[in-house]
Amino acid sequence: INPFVSMPTNSLSYLLCFPFSLSHEEHPHSHPLYGHGVCKWPGCEAVCEDFQSFLKHLNSEHALDDRSTAQCRVQMQVVQQLELQLAKDKERLQAMMTHLHVKSTEPKAAPQPLNLVSSVTLSKSASEASPQSLPHTPTTPTAPLTPVTQGPSVITTTNMHTVGPIRRRYSDKYNVPISSADIAQNQEFYKNAEVRPPFTYASLIRQAILESPEKQLTLNEIYNWFTRMFAYFRRNAATWKNAVRHNLSLHKCFVRVENVKGAVWTVDEVEFQKRRPQKISGNPSLIKNMQSSHAYCTPLNAALQASMAENSIPLYTTASMGNPTLGSLASAMREELNGAMEHTNSNESDSSPGRSPLQAVHPVHVKEEPLDPEEAEGPLSLVTTANHSPDFDHDRDYEDEPVNEDME
DNA sequence: CAAAAGGTAAACATGG
DNA sequence: CCCATGTTTACCTTTT
């Protein structure tokens, strides 16, 4: 039995919506972090006689500091994973119903304020139907690489200015270029929220160019694409434009072509794929890495458990993670946290300097495959496998909030 | 810890 | 001269 069945959909969707509407102001004496006389801050459980003392407690014990910030991030991860799982299960349910020819009585879960996040996971399969079959097909077939993580989730910057934008790219890892679909799924979000997209300039530039009908753009057109697609790039123009030019010149994968009407930029896909050719594979250093990060597993695991408990998700502890759903949740979690590593999968490392870039790239994807939670099975222990994401410890790295509003 | 990659700044060249 | 476009170099930070 799928544990999610018993899960109060509302609470989850509330949980998911929470970041969007921090407006519990409407309920003077209720607070998502307060219930049954205890503080529900992850891992806290301090007893608070009344709401007032709770507030006091909240402000004193969970003030804005490194610890709270870190805990908040952990919570974000939890939410993301739950969301991912929900999406998957919805998809599964849909498929089951389709298969059984049942009319879609699908629970009207999750209204849609969270579509940004969930759409990513939901439409993962849709990425096959990439609007314009980009030339990078060789890399896509093993699609599990597509964001299991939702980049800087909505939660991140919009509602946590104090924490700042988490800079993490995902499509750049593994040389997986972003596809139109990847961006399209988040398009609306990035168009409107001043969140730094989790892609490198190079990836974005490439994307811009590939999206164009002629697969070529002038510098100015690239600029325009940036501003059109990302609210983030509607400010500090001098900075990012300089970066764009810098990238165009620096990377061999961008080729300037003289045109009748000046110059346009194109992408040399082969060159693009060459970046970071030898990807980790069964690399011992990874395992070491895994162990060294033990410290972070505990809070994370605790947070996950807490979160699950709150949502009435039966928590089979690590040992009994036999339940496919939880197992996949857990592995999804691990994946999120581990990122590239955890592939004890001893694929012979083709450390040979890439002969053909495309060949060199391919095996990488094959071995990254367990990214899909469905695939990774087994009673894996969260505790022993979870690794901290780099975001968890470095608390500052977002010098980005220039107060000056020199927009264009 | 070191190297690579990525981001930001800035100097400088060139052509309109 | 100013501005857009490129090219480079330098210096950080983050990732591997």
XYZ file of C-alpha atoms (C1' of nucleotides) in Angstrom:
440
model
C 0.000 0.000 0.000
C 1.260 3.289 -0.965
C 1.816 5.284 2.159
C 0.894 8.390 0.339
C -2.603 7.197 0.125
C -3.023 7.746 3.760
C -1.362 11.024 3.622
C -3.571 13.987 4.027
C -3.218 15.625 0.732
C -4.083 18.892 2.200
C -1.304 18.952 4.599
C 1.133 18.247 1.905
C -0.162 20.805 -0.409
C -0.233 23.178 2.424
C 3.303 22.344 3.134
C 4.144 22.914 -0.422
C 2.249 26.081 -0.685
C 3.606 27.370 2.479
C 6.560 29.121 1.015
C 4.359 31.012 -1.291
C 2.056 32.345 1.246
C 3.721 33.165 4.418
C 0.494 34.677 5.392
C -0.568 32.969 8.523
C -1.240 36.467 9.632
C -4.825 35.637 8.982
C -4.785 33.220 11.821
C -3.676 35.251 14.754
C -3.079 32.319 17.000
C -2.095 29.560 14.754
C 1.242 29.058 13.249
C 2.578 26.290 11.113
C 5.448 25.951 13.484
C 3.255 25.673 16.516
C 0.967 22.854 17.423
C -0.181 20.890 20.411
C 1.764 23.145 22.670
C 5.075 22.438 21.152
C 7.350 24.124 18.758
C 7.366 22.258 15.516
C 10.558 23.630 14.219
C 12.370 20.608 12.902
C 14.122 18.891 15.712
C 12.965 21.302 18.368
C 9.795 20.252 20.099
C 10.180 22.748 22.817
C 7.096 22.988 24.943
C 5.386 26.315 24.784
C 2.519 26.916 27.104
C 0.768 29.403 24.941
C 1.094 31.070 21.642
C 2.831 34.039 23.091
C 5.573 32.046 24.658
C 5.870 30.160 21.444
C 6.470 33.359 19.591
C 9.044 34.346 22.094
C 10.666 30.996 21.778
C 10.584 31.204 18.025
C 12.295 34.511 17.979
C 14.922 33.618 20.454
C 15.699 30.031 19.574
C 15.136 30.117 15.889
C 16.407 33.485 14.979
C 18.138 34.154 11.768
C 21.471 32.548 12.207
C 23.548 29.963 10.538
C 21.888 27.128 12.297
C 18.378 28.117 11.468
C 19.364 28.860 7.969
C 20.893 25.464 7.569
C 17.849 23.825 9.029
C 15.722 25.749 6.691
C 17.675 24.481 3.809
C 17.324 20.984 4.973
C 13.631 21.545 5.121
C 13.697 22.774 1.594
C 15.283 19.584 0.516
C 12.663 17.651 2.325
C 9.916 19.564 0.667
C 11.425 19.136 -2.703
C 11.702 15.463 -2.302
C 8.212 15.075 -1.045
C 7.031 17.056 -3.907
C 8.941 14.961 -6.276
C 7.460 11.891 -4.787
C 3.994 13.284 -4.974
C 4.459 14.048 -8.585
C 5.664 10.615 -9.277
C 2.865 8.980 -7.475
C 0.339 11.116 -9.187
C 1.826 10.138 -12.428
C 1.732 6.547 -11.425
C -1.849 6.826 -10.346
C -2.723 8.432 -13.590
C -1.084 5.675 -15.488
C -2.845 3.087 -13.443
C -6.171 4.680 -14.046
C -5.490 5.072 -17.657
C -4.551 1.495 -17.843
C -7.729 0.452 -16.118
C -9.774 2.807 -18.207
C -11.002 4.571 -15.182
C -12.290 8.042 -15.554
C -9.962 10.432 -13.967
C -11.270 10.976 -10.537
C -7.825 11.922 -9.586
C -7.711 13.663 -6.300
C -7.640 17.310 -6.923
C -4.484 17.590 -5.028
C -2.226 20.516 -5.026
C -4.100 23.379 -6.554
C -1.264 24.933 -8.422
C 0.760 27.503 -6.759
C 3.496 25.004 -6.867
C 3.278 24.132 -10.460
C 6.691 25.531 -10.985
C 8.308 23.016 -8.866
C 6.120 20.119 -9.502
C 5.867 20.637 -13.167
C 9.487 19.976 -13.399
C 9.190 16.603 -11.977
C 5.943 15.832 -13.612
C 6.999 16.695 -17.025
C 10.260 14.987 -16.843
C 8.923 12.527 -19.267
C 7.734 15.324 -21.411
C 11.256 16.353 -22.057
C 11.354 13.706 -24.679
C 8.937 15.787 -26.591
C 11.352 18.576 -26.698
C 9.814 21.241 -28.835
C 12.583 21.292 -31.284
C 14.533 18.124 -31.057
C 17.776 19.677 -30.228
C 20.932 18.269 -31.602
C 22.030 16.967 -28.298
C 19.912 13.913 -28.528
C 22.869 11.700 -27.875
C 22.816 12.858 -24.341
C 19.153 12.802 -23.631
C 18.124 9.219 -24.014
C 19.164 8.396 -20.549
C 17.071 11.166 -19.334
C 17.205 10.416 -15.653
C 19.698 13.131 -15.521
C 17.077 15.655 -15.977
C 16.628 17.602 -12.865
C 15.793 15.419 -10.045
C 16.532 18.493 -8.208
C 14.655 21.525 -9.023
C 17.537 23.859 -9.029
C 17.010 26.780 -6.815
C 13.530 26.008 -5.914
C 10.991 28.664 -5.702
C 11.405 28.472 -2.066
C 14.889 29.585 -2.190
C 15.166 33.117 -3.142
C 11.738 34.426 -3.341
C 11.014 33.781 0.223
C 14.342 33.560 1.773
C 16.138 36.657 0.919
C 17.999 36.338 4.079
C 19.413 33.126 2.899
C 20.117 34.304 -0.536
C 20.123 32.491 -3.783
C 21.648 29.123 -3.679
C 23.852 28.764 -6.579
C 23.688 25.383 -7.886
C 23.562 24.226 -11.372
C 22.425 20.894 -12.331
C 22.366 20.633 -16.013
C 25.932 21.554 -16.211
C 26.946 18.577 -14.299
C 27.516 15.534 -16.345
C 27.737 17.757 -19.363
C 24.076 17.540 -19.729
C 23.070 20.519 -21.646
C 19.867 22.111 -20.716
C 17.141 21.443 -23.112
C 14.363 23.661 -24.129
C 12.122 21.532 -22.064
C 14.178 22.057 -18.988
C 13.873 25.718 -19.265
C 10.365 25.707 -20.519
C 9.219 23.971 -17.414
C 10.524 26.693 -15.250
C 10.126 29.379 -17.746
C 7.309 31.186 -16.128
C 9.008 31.099 -12.843
C 12.278 32.492 -13.983
C 10.573 35.021 -16.109
C 9.006 36.553 -13.108
C 11.132 35.801 -10.133
C 14.483 37.362 -9.771
C 16.106 34.077 -9.132
C 19.374 33.263 -10.601
C 18.904 30.411 -13.002
C 20.896 27.351 -12.047
C 22.754 27.244 -15.278
C 26.064 28.583 -16.295
C 26.327 31.431 -18.671
C 27.690 29.043 -21.229
C 24.681 26.796 -20.971
C 22.316 29.669 -21.190
C 24.010 31.183 -24.139
C 23.998 27.890 -25.887
C 20.363 27.465 -25.138
C 19.550 30.872 -26.462
C 21.344 30.159 -29.678
C 19.861 26.741 -30.151
C 16.413 28.042 -29.603
C 16.750 30.415 -32.452
C 15.437 29.263 -35.773
C 18.768 29.653 -37.469
C 20.767 28.411 -34.517
C 22.609 31.640 -34.502
C 22.200 34.931 -32.737
C 23.824 38.269 -32.571
C 25.168 39.378 -29.287
C 22.282 41.683 -28.861
C 19.792 38.945 -29.534
C 21.448 36.880 -26.878
C 21.078 39.740 -24.486
C 17.448 39.974 -25.345
C 16.893 36.324 -24.770
C 18.408 36.638 -21.354
C 16.227 39.487 -20.339
C 13.164 37.960 -21.860
C 13.606 34.638 -20.196
C 14.977 35.615 -16.838
C 13.882 38.322 -14.545
C 17.206 37.943 -12.872
C 18.896 39.322 -15.916
C 16.835 42.396 -16.015
C 19.046 44.036 -13.522
C 22.735 44.615 -13.272
C 22.974 44.506 -16.990
C 26.542 45.668 -17.111
C 27.613 42.732 -15.077
C 25.951 39.888 -16.807
C 26.367 41.309 -20.259
C 30.026 41.488 -19.633
C 29.883 37.919 -18.493
C 28.078 36.887 -21.617
C 30.648 38.500 -23.823
C 33.369 37.034 -21.715
C 31.911 33.586 -22.139
C 31.417 33.948 -25.825
C 35.019 34.836 -26.282
C 36.417 32.424 -23.811
C 34.763 29.181 -24.735
C 35.742 27.495 -27.893
C 32.272 26.148 -28.205
C 31.003 29.541 -29.222
C 31.882 30.378 -32.728
C 31.578 33.784 -34.179
C 30.442 33.801 -37.743
C 30.582 36.781 -40.001
C 27.311 37.412 -41.565
C 25.947 39.740 -44.141
C 24.600 41.875 -41.390
C 27.521 41.747 -39.028
C 28.412 38.812 -36.875
C 26.401 36.105 -35.250
C 27.299 33.527 -32.684
C 26.808 29.849 -33.104
C 27.458 26.800 -30.997
C 29.952 24.116 -31.702
C 28.159 21.295 -30.037
C 31.112 18.997 -30.024
C 33.189 21.552 -28.240
C 30.441 22.199 -25.825
C 30.272 18.561 -24.900
C 33.958 18.436 -24.304
C 33.860 20.342 -21.141
C 34.692 18.296 -18.137
C 35.058 15.154 -20.157
C 36.092 12.622 -17.590
C 33.301 12.333 -15.162
C 33.651 10.588 -11.898
C 33.076 6.904 -12.024
C 33.618 4.484 -9.280
C 36.128 6.943 -8.103
C 37.382 6.042 -4.654
C 37.592 9.611 -3.628
C 33.876 9.755 -3.854
C 33.426 7.138 -1.280
C 35.729 8.907 1.014
C 33.740 11.985 0.398
C 30.624 10.128 1.294
C 31.941 9.139 4.617
C 33.337 12.457 5.502
C 29.966 13.993 5.199
C 28.294 11.826 7.708
C 27.701 14.649 10.020
C 25.092 16.037 7.782
C 23.111 12.922 7.420
C 21.680 13.018 10.819
C 19.948 16.329 10.666
C 18.768 15.606 7.226
C 17.472 12.252 8.061
C 15.823 13.674 11.088
C 14.235 16.340 9.052
C 12.982 13.858 6.586
C 11.543 11.736 9.297
C 9.974 14.667 10.976
C 8.477 15.800 7.795
C 7.157 12.417 6.987
C 5.739 12.013 10.392
C 3.987 15.273 10.122
C 2.378 14.111 6.999
C 1.375 10.830 8.427
C 3.753 9.021 6.267
C 4.613 5.810 7.928
C 8.244 5.944 8.494
C 10.012 2.755 7.868
C 13.370 3.432 9.122
C 16.348 2.911 7.030
C 16.461 -0.784 7.620
C 13.012 -1.485 6.390
C 12.980 0.760 3.464
C 11.519 -2.034 1.512
C 8.530 -0.062 0.545
C 9.065 0.976 -2.992
C 7.601 4.348 -2.518
C 9.594 5.209 0.465
C 12.543 3.571 -1.017
C 12.305 5.706 -4.018
C 11.720 8.706 -1.908
C 14.768 7.924 0.013
C 16.818 7.315 -3.004
C 15.523 10.433 -4.577
C 16.612 12.139 -1.479
C 19.967 10.567 -1.642
C 20.314 11.563 -5.192
C 19.474 15.068 -4.408
C 21.994 15.135 -1.718
C 24.658 13.172 -3.326
C 24.619 14.755 -6.643
C 27.048 13.082 -8.881
C 28.592 10.710 -6.482
C 27.494 7.448 -4.999
C 28.168 5.470 -8.055
C 30.074 2.680 -6.594
C 28.922 1.271 -9.797
C 32.290 0.240 -11.012
C 32.129 1.364 -14.511
C 35.566 1.091 -15.813
C 36.711 4.602 -15.779
C 37.432 5.665 -19.247
C 40.033 8.002 -18.063
C 41.508 8.025 -21.482
C 41.505 11.576 -22.683
C 38.377 11.864 -24.690
C 38.938 10.737 -28.169
C 35.646 11.492 -29.611
C 33.929 13.839 -27.271
C 30.589 12.349 -27.890
C 31.784 8.908 -27.177
C 33.447 10.081 -24.089
C 30.275 11.621 -22.933
C 27.964 8.798 -23.488
C 29.065 6.335 -20.867
C 28.704 9.062 -18.368
C 25.034 9.161 -18.808
C 24.667 5.496 -18.639
C 26.183 5.370 -15.284
C 24.350 8.330 -13.967
C 21.174 6.519 -14.581
C 20.211 5.569 -11.047
C 19.245 9.144 -10.694
C 15.764 7.987 -11.238
C 14.403 7.010 -7.902
C 12.317 4.317 -9.485
C 15.376 2.524 -10.506
C 17.440 2.695 -7.414
C 15.956 0.177 -5.152
C 16.869 -1.773 -2.135
C 17.106 -1.268 1.544
C 19.559 1.479 1.373
C 20.153 3.401 4.429
C 19.620 7.045 4.317
C 22.056 7.450 7.055
C 24.860 5.741 5.399
C 24.357 7.068 1.987
C 23.084 10.520 2.378
C 25.629 13.078 1.770
C 25.382 16.711 2.420
C 24.819 18.962 -0.409
C 27.343 21.678 -0.553
C 24.624 24.100 0.197
C 24.275 22.936 3.672
C 27.359 24.248 5.165
C 28.395 27.219 3.239
C 25.911 29.627 4.338
C 26.935 32.617 2.527
C 27.862 32.786 -1.052
C 25.354 35.083 -2.315
C 26.872 38.420 -2.418
C 24.261 39.181 -4.885
C 21.905 41.694 -3.610
C 23.054 44.917 -4.960
C 20.792 47.498 -3.608
C 21.145 49.682 -6.563
C 18.366 49.414 -8.985
C 20.101 50.155 -12.184
C 17.716 48.335 -14.315
C 17.249 48.947 -17.928
C 44.450 20.159 -0.789
C 44.967 21.205 -5.809
C 43.038 21.843 -10.201
C 39.298 23.044 -13.005
C 35.385 25.621 -13.849
C 32.662 29.455 -13.301
C 31.628 34.436 -12.146
C 32.948 39.234 -11.941
C 35.809 43.210 -13.008
C 38.338 45.648 -15.861
C 41.761 47.050 -19.413
C 42.137 47.465 -24.114
C 41.100 47.178 -29.181
C 38.077 48.212 -32.970
C 34.543 50.027 -35.749
C 30.379 52.789 -36.251
C 33.997 61.054 -27.808
C 30.592 57.497 -26.881
C 28.953 53.040 -27.430
C 28.557 48.230 -28.768
C 31.232 44.369 -29.496
C 35.123 41.397 -28.658
C 39.383 39.701 -26.430
C 42.226 39.075 -22.480
C 43.867 38.954 -17.951
C 43.295 38.813 -13.128
C 41.239 37.406 -9.090
C 37.794 35.172 -6.506
C 34.627 31.283 -5.202
C 32.797 26.868 -5.925
C 33.079 22.311 -7.564
C 35.398 18.168 -8.498
